[in-house]
PDB file of C-alpha atoms in Angstrom:
ATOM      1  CA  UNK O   1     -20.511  12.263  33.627  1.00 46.00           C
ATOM      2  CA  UNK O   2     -19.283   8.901  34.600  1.00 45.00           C
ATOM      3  CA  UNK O   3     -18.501   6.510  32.063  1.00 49.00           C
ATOM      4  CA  UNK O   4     -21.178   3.873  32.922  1.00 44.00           C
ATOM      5  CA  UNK O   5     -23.611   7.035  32.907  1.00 40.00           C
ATOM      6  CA  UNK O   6     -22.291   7.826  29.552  1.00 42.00           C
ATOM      7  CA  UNK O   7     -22.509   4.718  28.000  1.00 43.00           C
ATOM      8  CA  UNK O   8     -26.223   4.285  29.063  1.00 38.00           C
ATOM      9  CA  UNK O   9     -27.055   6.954  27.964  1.00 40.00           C
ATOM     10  CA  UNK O  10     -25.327   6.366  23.970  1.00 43.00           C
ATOM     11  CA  UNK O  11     -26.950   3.093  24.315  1.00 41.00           C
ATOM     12  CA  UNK O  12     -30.387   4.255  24.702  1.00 42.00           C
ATOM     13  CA  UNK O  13     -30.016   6.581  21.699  1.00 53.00           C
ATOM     14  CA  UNK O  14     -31.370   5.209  18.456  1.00 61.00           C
ATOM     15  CA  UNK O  15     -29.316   4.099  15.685  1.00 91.00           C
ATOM     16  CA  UNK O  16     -30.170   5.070  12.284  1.00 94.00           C
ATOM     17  CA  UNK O  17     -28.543   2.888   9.727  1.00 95.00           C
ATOM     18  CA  UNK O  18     -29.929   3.588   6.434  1.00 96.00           C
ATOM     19  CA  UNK O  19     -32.082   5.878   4.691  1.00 97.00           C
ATOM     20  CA  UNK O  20     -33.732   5.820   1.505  1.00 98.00           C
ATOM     21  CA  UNK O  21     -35.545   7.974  -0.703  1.00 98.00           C
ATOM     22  CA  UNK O  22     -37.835   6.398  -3.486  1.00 97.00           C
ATOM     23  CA  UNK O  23     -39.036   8.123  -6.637  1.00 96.00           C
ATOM     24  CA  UNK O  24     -41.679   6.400  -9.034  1.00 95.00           C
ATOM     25  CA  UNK O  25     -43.477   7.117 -12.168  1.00 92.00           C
ATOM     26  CA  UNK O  26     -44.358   5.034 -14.526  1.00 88.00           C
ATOM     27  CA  UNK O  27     -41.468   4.686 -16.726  1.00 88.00           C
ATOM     28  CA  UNK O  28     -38.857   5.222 -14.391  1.00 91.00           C
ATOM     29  CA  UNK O  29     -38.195   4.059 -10.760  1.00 95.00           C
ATOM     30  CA  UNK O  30     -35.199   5.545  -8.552  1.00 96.00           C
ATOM     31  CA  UNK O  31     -34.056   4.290  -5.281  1.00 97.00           C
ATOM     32  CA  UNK O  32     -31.070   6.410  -3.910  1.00 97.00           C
ATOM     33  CA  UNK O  33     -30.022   4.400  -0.595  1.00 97.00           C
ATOM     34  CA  UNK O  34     -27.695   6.311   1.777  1.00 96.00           C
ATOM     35  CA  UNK O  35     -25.541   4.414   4.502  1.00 92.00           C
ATOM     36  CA  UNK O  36     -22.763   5.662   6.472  1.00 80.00           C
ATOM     37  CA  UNK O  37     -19.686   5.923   3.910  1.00 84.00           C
ATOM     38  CA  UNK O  38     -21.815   5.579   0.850  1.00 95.00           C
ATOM     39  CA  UNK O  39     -24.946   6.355  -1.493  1.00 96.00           C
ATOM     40  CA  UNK O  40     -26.614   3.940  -3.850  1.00 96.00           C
ATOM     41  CA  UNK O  41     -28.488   4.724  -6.915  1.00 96.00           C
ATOM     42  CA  UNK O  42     -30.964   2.414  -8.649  1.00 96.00           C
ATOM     43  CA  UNK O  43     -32.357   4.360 -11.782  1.00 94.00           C
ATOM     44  CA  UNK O  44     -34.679   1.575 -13.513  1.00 94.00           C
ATOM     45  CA  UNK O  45     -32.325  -1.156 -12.141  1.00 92.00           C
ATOM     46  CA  UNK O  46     -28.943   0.376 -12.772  1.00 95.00           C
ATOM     47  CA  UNK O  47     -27.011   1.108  -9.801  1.00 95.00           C
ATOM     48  CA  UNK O  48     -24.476   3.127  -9.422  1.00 95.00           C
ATOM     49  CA  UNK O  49     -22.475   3.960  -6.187  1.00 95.00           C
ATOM     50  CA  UNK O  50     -20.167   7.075  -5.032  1.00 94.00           C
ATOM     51  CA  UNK O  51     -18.434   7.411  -1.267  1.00 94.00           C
ATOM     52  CA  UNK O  52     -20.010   9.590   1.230  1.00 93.00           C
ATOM     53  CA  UNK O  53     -18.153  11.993   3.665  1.00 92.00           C
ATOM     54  CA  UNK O  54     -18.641  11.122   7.293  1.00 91.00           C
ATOM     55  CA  UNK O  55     -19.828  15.106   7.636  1.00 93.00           C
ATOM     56  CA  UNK O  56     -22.288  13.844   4.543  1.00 94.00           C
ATOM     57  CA  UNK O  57     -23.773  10.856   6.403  1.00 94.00           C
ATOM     58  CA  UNK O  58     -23.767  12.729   9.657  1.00 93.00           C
ATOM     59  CA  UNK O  59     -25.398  15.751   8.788  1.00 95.00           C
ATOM     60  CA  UNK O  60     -28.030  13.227   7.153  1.00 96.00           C
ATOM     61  CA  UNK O  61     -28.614  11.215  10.295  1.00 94.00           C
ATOM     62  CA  UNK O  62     -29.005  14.053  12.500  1.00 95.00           C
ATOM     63  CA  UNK O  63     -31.306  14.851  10.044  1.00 97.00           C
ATOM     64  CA  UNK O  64     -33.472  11.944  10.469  1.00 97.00           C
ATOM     65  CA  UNK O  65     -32.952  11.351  14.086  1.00 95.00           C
ATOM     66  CA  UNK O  66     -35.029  14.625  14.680  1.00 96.00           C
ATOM     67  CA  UNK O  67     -38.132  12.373  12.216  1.00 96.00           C
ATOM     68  CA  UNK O  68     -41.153  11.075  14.600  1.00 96.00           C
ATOM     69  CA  UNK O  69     -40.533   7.922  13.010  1.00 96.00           C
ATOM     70  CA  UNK O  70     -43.235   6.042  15.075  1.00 95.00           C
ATOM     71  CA  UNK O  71     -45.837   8.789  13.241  1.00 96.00           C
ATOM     72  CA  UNK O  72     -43.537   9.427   9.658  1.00 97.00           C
ATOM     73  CA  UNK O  73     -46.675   7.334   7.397  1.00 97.00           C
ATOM     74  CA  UNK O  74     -49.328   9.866   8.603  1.00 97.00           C
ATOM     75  CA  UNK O  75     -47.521  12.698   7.269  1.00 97.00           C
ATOM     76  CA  UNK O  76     -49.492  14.402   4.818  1.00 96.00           C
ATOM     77  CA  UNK O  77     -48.029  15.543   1.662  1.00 97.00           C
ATOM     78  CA  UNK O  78     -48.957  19.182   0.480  1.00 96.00           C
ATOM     79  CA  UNK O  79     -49.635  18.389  -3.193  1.00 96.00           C
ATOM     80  CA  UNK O  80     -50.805  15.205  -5.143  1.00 96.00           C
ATOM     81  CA  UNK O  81     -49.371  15.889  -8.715  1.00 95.00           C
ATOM     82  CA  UNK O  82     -48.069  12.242  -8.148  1.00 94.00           C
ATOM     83  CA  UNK O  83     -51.888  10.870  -8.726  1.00 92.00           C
ATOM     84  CA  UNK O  84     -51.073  11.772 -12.225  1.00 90.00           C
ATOM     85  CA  UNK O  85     -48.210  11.432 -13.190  1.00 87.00           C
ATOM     86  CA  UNK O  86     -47.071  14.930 -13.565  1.00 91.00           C
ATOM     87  CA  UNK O  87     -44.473  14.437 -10.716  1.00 93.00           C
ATOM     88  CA  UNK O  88     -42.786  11.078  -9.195  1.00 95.00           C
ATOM     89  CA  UNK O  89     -44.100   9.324  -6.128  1.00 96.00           C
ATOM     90  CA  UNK O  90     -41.503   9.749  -3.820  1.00 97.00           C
ATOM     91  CA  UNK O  91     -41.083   8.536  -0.059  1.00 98.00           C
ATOM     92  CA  UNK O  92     -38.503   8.220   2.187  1.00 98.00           C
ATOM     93  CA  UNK O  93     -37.360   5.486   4.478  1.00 98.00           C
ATOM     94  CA  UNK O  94     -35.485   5.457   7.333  1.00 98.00           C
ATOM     95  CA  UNK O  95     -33.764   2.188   8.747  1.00 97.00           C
ATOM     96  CA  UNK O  96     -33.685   2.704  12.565  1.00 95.00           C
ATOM     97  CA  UNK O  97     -32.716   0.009  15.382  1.00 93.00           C
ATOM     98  CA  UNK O  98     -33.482  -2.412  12.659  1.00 93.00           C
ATOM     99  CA  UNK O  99     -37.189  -1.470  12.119  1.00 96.00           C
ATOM    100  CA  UNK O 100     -37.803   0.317   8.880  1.00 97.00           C
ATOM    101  CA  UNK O 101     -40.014   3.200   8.690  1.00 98.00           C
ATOM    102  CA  UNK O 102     -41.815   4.624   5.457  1.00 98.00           C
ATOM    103  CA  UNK O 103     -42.879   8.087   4.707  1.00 98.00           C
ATOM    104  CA  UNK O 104     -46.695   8.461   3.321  1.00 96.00           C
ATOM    105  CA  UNK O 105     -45.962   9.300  -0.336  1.00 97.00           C
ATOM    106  CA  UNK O 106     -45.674  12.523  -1.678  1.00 97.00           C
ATOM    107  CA  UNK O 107     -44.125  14.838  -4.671  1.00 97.00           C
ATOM    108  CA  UNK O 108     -40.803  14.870  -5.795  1.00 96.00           C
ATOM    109  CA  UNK O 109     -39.303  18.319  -4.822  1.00 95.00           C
ATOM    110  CA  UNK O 110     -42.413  18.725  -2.064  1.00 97.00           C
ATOM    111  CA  UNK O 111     -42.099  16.713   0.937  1.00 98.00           C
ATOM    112  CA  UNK O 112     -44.318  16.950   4.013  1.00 98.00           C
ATOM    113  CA  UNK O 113     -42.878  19.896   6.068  1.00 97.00           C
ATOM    114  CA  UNK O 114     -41.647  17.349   9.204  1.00 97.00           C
ATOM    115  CA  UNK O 115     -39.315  15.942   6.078  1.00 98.00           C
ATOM    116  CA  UNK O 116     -38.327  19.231   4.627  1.00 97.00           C
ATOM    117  CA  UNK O 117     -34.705  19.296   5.712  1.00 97.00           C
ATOM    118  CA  UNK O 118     -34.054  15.897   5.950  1.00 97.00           C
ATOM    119  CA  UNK O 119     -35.522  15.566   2.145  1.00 97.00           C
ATOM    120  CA  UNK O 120     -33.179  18.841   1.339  1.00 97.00           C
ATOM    121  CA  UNK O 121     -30.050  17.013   2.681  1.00 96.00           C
ATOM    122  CA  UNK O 122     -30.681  14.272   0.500  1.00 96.00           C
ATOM    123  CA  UNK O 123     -31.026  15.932  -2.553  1.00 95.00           C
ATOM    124  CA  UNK O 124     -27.887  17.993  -1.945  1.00 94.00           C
ATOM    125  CA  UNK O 125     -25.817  15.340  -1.481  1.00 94.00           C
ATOM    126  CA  UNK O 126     -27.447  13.049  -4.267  1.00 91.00           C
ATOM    127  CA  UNK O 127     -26.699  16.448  -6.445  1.00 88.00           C
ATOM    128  CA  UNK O 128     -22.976  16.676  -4.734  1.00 77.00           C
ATOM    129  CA  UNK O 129     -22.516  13.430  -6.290  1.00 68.00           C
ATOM    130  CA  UNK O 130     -23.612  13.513  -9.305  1.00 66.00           C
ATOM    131  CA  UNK O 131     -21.305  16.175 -10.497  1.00 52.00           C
ATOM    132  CA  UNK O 132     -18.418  14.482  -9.767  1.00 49.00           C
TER     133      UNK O 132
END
């Protein structure tokens, strides 16, 4: 491949530069904001923030890169234990070629299936940090 070919063709991929993953309830709101090299946390207004590996942040972006971002709202969540409060409201949003896109809401720990992995991810690397 040439490398005016090649360029093209890494300029017409999409660039994801943020995700986030929101959890609400009343009492407690959680924003954990991943970016290459680092993750946020904002429990109730604290925030907190730990480095990311580059394998962290890639695996992660992959990840979302395989979301139908144009069609991520319409997703529809398998359970609704958020509509009372017996699990947080939780969405995720992904920051792509400077649009932001925002998952329909669903359970905490139960995403819509076209999130499953990319939700998983998160969590393990939220988790990853957290011990340390």
């Amino acid at each position: 491949m040439s490398c005016t070919t090649k360029n093209s063709v890494e300029k017409s991929r999409s660039q994801i530069s943020k995700i986030s993953l929101t959890e609400r309830t009343r009492g407690t709101n959680r924003i954990f904001t991943i970016e290459n090299g680092k993750l946020e946390n904002s429990t109730n207004g604290n925030i907190t923030s730990k480095q990311l590996t580059e394998n962290d942040w890639l695996k992660i972006s992959t990840l979302a890169e395989k979301i139908d971002t144009e069609n991520i709202s319409k997703l529809i969540a398998p359970s609704t234990n958020r509509y009372s409060d017996a699990a947080l409201a939780s969405s995720v949003i992904i920051y792509k070629d400077g649009n932001e896109y925002q998952s329909s809401g669903f359970d905490s720990g139960n995403p819509p299936a076209e999130l499953k992995d990319l939700y998983t991810e998160i969590q393990r690397v939220i988790e990853t940090k957290k011990s340390r």
